[in-house]
Structure formats: C-alpha cells, structure tokens
mmCIF file of N, CA and C in Angstrom:
data_model
loop_
_atom_site.group_PDB
_atom_site.id
_atom_site.type_symbol
_atom_site.label_atom_id
_atom_site.label_comp_id
_atom_site.label_asym_id
_atom_site.label_seq_id
_atom_site.Cartn_x
_atom_site.Cartn_y
_atom_site.Cartn_z
ATOM 1 N N MET A 24 20.366 -4.003 18.817
ATOM 2 C CA MET A 24 21.302 -3.024 18.302
ATOM 3 C C MET A 24 20.744 -1.625 18.569
ATOM 4 N N GLU A 25 21.535 -0.823 19.213
ATOM 5 C CA GLU A 25 21.112 0.525 19.570
ATOM 6 C C GLU A 25 21.793 1.542 18.652
ATOM 7 N N ILE A 26 20.988 2.414 18.056
ATOM 8 C CA ILE A 26 21.509 3.442 17.173
ATOM 9 C C ILE A 26 21.575 4.749 17.962
ATOM 10 N N THR A 27 22.739 5.350 18.005
ATOM 11 C CA THR A 27 22.896 6.611 18.728
ATOM 12 C C THR A 27 23.488 7.662 17.791
ATOM 13 N N ILE A 28 23.160 8.900 18.073
ATOM 14 C CA ILE A 28 23.723 10.028 17.322
ATOM 15 C C ILE A 28 24.856 10.600 18.153
ATOM 16 N N ARG A 29 26.028 10.684 17.570
ATOM 17 C CA ARG A 29 27.214 11.103 18.318
ATOM 18 C C ARG A 29 27.106 12.551 18.781
ATOM 19 N N GLU A 30 26.718 13.445 17.886
ATOM 20 C CA GLU A 30 26.583 14.864 18.238
ATOM 21 C C GLU A 30 25.189 15.327 17.824
ATOM 22 N N PRO A 31 24.193 15.194 18.706
ATOM 23 C CA PRO A 31 22.815 15.492 18.315
ATOM 24 C C PRO A 31 22.588 16.956 17.922
ATOM 25 N N GLY A 32 23.271 17.891 18.563
ATOM 26 C CA GLY A 32 23.091 19.301 18.218
ATOM 27 C C GLY A 32 23.508 19.593 16.793
ATOM 28 N N SER A 33 24.639 19.043 16.392
ATOM 29 C CA SER A 33 25.132 19.246 15.039
ATOM 30 C C SER A 33 24.223 18.568 14.018
ATOM 31 N N ALA A 34 23.758 17.377 14.345
ATOM 32 C CA ALA A 34 22.875 16.659 13.422
ATOM 33 C C ALA A 34 21.569 17.411 13.213
ATOM 34 N N ILE A 35 21.023 17.961 14.284
ATOM 35 C CA ILE A 35 19.750 18.695 14.171
ATOM 36 C C ILE A 35 19.932 19.953 13.341
ATOM 37 N N THR A 36 21.002 20.703 13.578
ATOM 38 C CA THR A 36 21.201 21.934 12.813
ATOM 39 C C THR A 36 21.482 21.640 11.341
ATOM 40 N N HIS A 37 22.200 20.556 11.044
ATOM 41 C CA HIS A 37 22.423 20.200 9.644
ATOM 42 C C HIS A 37 21.121 19.769 8.977
ATOM 43 N N PHE A 38 20.278 19.060 9.700
ATOM 44 C CA PHE A 38 18.982 18.651 9.153
ATOM 45 C C PHE A 38 18.107 19.863 8.875
ATOM 46 N N ILE A 39 18.070 20.820 9.790
ATOM 47 C CA ILE A 39 17.288 22.039 9.591
ATOM 48 C C ILE A 39 17.836 22.822 8.396
ATOM 49 N N GLY A 40 19.141 22.891 8.266
ATOM 50 C CA GLY A 40 19.750 23.576 7.126
ATOM 51 C C GLY A 40 19.414 22.912 5.804
ATOM 52 N N MET A 41 19.393 21.586 5.796
ATOM 53 C CA MET A 41 19.044 20.856 4.574
ATOM 54 C C MET A 41 17.592 21.130 4.185
ATOM 55 N N LEU A 42 16.685 21.086 5.167
ATOM 56 C CA LEU A 42 15.281 21.373 4.882
ATOM 57 C C LEU A 42 15.095 22.806 4.382
ATOM 58 N N SER A 43 15.827 23.741 4.957
ATOM 59 C CA SER A 43 15.748 25.132 4.512
ATOM 60 C C SER A 43 16.236 25.288 3.081
ATOM 61 N N ALA A 44 17.312 24.616 2.739
ATOM 62 C CA ALA A 44 17.845 24.695 1.379
ATOM 63 C C ALA A 44 16.865 24.110 0.374
ATOM 64 N N VAL A 45 16.244 22.994 0.711
ATOM 65 C CA VAL A 45 15.261 22.381 -0.190
ATOM 66 C C VAL A 45 14.055 23.299 -0.346
ATOM 67 N N ALA A 46 13.574 23.862 0.769
ATOM 68 C CA ALA A 46 12.414 24.754 0.711
ATOM 69 C C ALA A 46 12.715 26.021 -0.088
ATOM 70 N N ALA A 47 13.929 26.540 0.030
ATOM 71 C CA ALA A 47 14.288 27.762 -0.689
ATOM 72 C C ALA A 47 14.521 27.507 -2.172
ATOM 73 N N SER A 48 14.989 26.328 -2.534
ATOM 74 C CA SER A 48 15.290 26.062 -3.937
ATOM 75 C C SER A 48 14.057 25.653 -4.739
ATOM 76 N N ALA A 49 13.036 25.116 -4.092
ATOM 77 C CA ALA A 49 11.853 24.644 -4.818
ATOM 78 C C ALA A 49 11.189 25.747 -5.650
ATOM 79 N N PRO A 50 10.879 26.919 -5.088
ATOM 80 C CA PRO A 50 10.252 27.952 -5.926
ATOM 81 C C PRO A 50 11.145 28.434 -7.065
ATOM 82 N N LEU A 51 12.455 28.468 -6.822
ATOM 83 C CA LEU A 51 13.372 28.907 -7.881
ATOM 84 C C LEU A 51 13.412 27.898 -9.020
ATOM 85 N N LEU A 52 13.403 26.614 -8.689
ATOM 86 C CA LEU A 52 13.402 25.591 -9.732
ATOM 87 C C LEU A 52 12.087 25.595 -10.509
ATOM 88 N N ILE A 53 10.988 25.818 -9.816
ATOM 89 C CA ILE A 53 9.692 25.880 -10.493
ATOM 90 C C ILE A 53 9.648 27.082 -11.424
ATOM 91 N N LYS A 54 10.123 28.234 -10.945
ATOM 92 C CA LYS A 54 10.146 29.444 -11.783
ATOM 93 C C LYS A 54 11.021 29.231 -13.012
ATOM 94 N N ALA A 55 12.176 28.618 -12.824
ATOM 95 C CA ALA A 55 13.072 28.361 -13.958
ATOM 96 C C ALA A 55 12.439 27.383 -14.937
ATOM 97 N N GLY A 56 11.717 26.398 -14.421
ATOM 98 C CA GLY A 56 11.086 25.419 -15.289
ATOM 99 C C GLY A 56 9.947 25.993 -16.098
ATOM 100 N N LEU A 57 9.252 26.979 -15.548
ATOM 101 C CA LEU A 57 8.107 27.564 -16.238
ATOM 102 C C LEU A 57 8.494 28.716 -17.153
ATOM 103 N N HIS A 58 9.660 29.275 -16.955
ATOM 104 C CA HIS A 58 10.087 30.414 -17.764
ATOM 105 C C HIS A 58 10.430 29.937 -19.173
ATOM 106 N N GLN A 59 10.058 30.711 -20.176
ATOM 107 C CA GLN A 59 10.226 30.266 -21.561
ATOM 108 C C GLN A 59 11.522 30.751 -22.214
ATOM 109 N N ALA A 60 12.307 31.544 -21.515
ATOM 110 C CA ALA A 60 13.546 32.057 -22.110
ATOM 111 C C ALA A 60 14.568 30.937 -22.273
ATOM 112 N N PHE A 61 15.445 31.100 -23.244
ATOM 113 C CA PHE A 61 16.460 30.078 -23.513
ATOM 114 C C PHE A 61 17.370 29.868 -22.318
ATOM 115 N N GLY A 62 17.794 30.956 -21.673
ATOM 116 C CA GLY A 62 18.710 30.858 -20.543
ATOM 117 C C GLY A 62 18.117 30.066 -19.399
ATOM 118 N N ALA A 63 16.855 30.301 -19.093
ATOM 119 C CA ALA A 63 16.220 29.573 -18.000
ATOM 120 C C ALA A 63 16.085 28.096 -18.350
ATOM 121 N N ARG A 64 15.779 27.810 -19.605
ATOM 122 C CA ARG A 64 15.668 26.407 -20.019
ATOM 123 C C ARG A 64 17.018 25.704 -19.910
ATOM 124 N N TRP A 65 18.077 26.374 -20.326
ATOM 125 C CA TRP A 65 19.411 25.791 -20.243
ATOM 126 C C TRP A 65 19.786 25.514 -18.792
ATOM 127 N N GLN A 66 19.485 26.457 -17.895
ATOM 128 C CA GLN A 66 19.792 26.268 -16.482
ATOM 129 C C GLN A 66 19.003 25.096 -15.913
ATOM 130 N N TRP A 67 17.741 24.974 -16.271
ATOM 131 C CA TRP A 67 16.906 23.873 -15.775
ATOM 132 C C TRP A 67 17.471 22.529 -16.225
ATOM 133 N N GLU A 68 17.845 22.448 -17.497
ATOM 134 C CA GLU A 68 18.414 21.203 -18.020
ATOM 135 C C GLU A 68 19.739 20.889 -17.352
ATOM 136 N N PHE A 69 20.534 21.917 -17.097
ATOM 137 C CA PHE A 69 21.822 21.699 -16.431
ATOM 138 C C PHE A 69 21.612 21.193 -15.013
ATOM 139 N N LEU A 70 20.660 21.777 -14.272
ATOM 140 C CA LEU A 70 20.405 21.352 -12.901
ATOM 141 C C LEU A 70 19.868 19.932 -12.846
ATOM 142 N N CYS A 71 19.049 19.552 -13.808
ATOM 143 C CA CYS A 71 18.497 18.196 -13.831
ATOM 144 C C CYS A 71 19.568 17.182 -14.188
ATOM 145 N N ALA A 72 20.541 17.581 -14.998
ATOM 146 C CA ALA A 72 21.597 16.659 -15.419
ATOM 147 C C ALA A 72 22.596 16.393 -14.317
ATOM 148 N N VAL A 73 22.726 17.327 -13.375
ATOM 149 C CA VAL A 73 23.729 17.191 -12.302
ATOM 150 C C VAL A 73 23.270 16.257 -11.283
#
C-alpha cells in the first residue's frame, strides 16, 4: 500500500503554520498559567476546558 500526499505544497505550508501556532502559543499559555491574577486564571481554566 502506497501512501501519497495529493498536494504536497499545501500540506507542507499547513504543517509549518501549525508548528508556528504551537510555538507562539506556548509562552503565552505558560505566562497565563503562572500569573496570579483572577483574569489570567480564568482564561487558563477556560483554555484547558476547551
């Protein structure tokens, strides 16, 4: 069974975009998790629940 990618250019750019989004969100999630304000805690809990 041979696995092929129908549109390799699109797949590569979507993969790069996904990695960029994960890399950009990690510091923001860490900052929100460490912040002691009520608003940041609420946002962290909301993001974890989704």
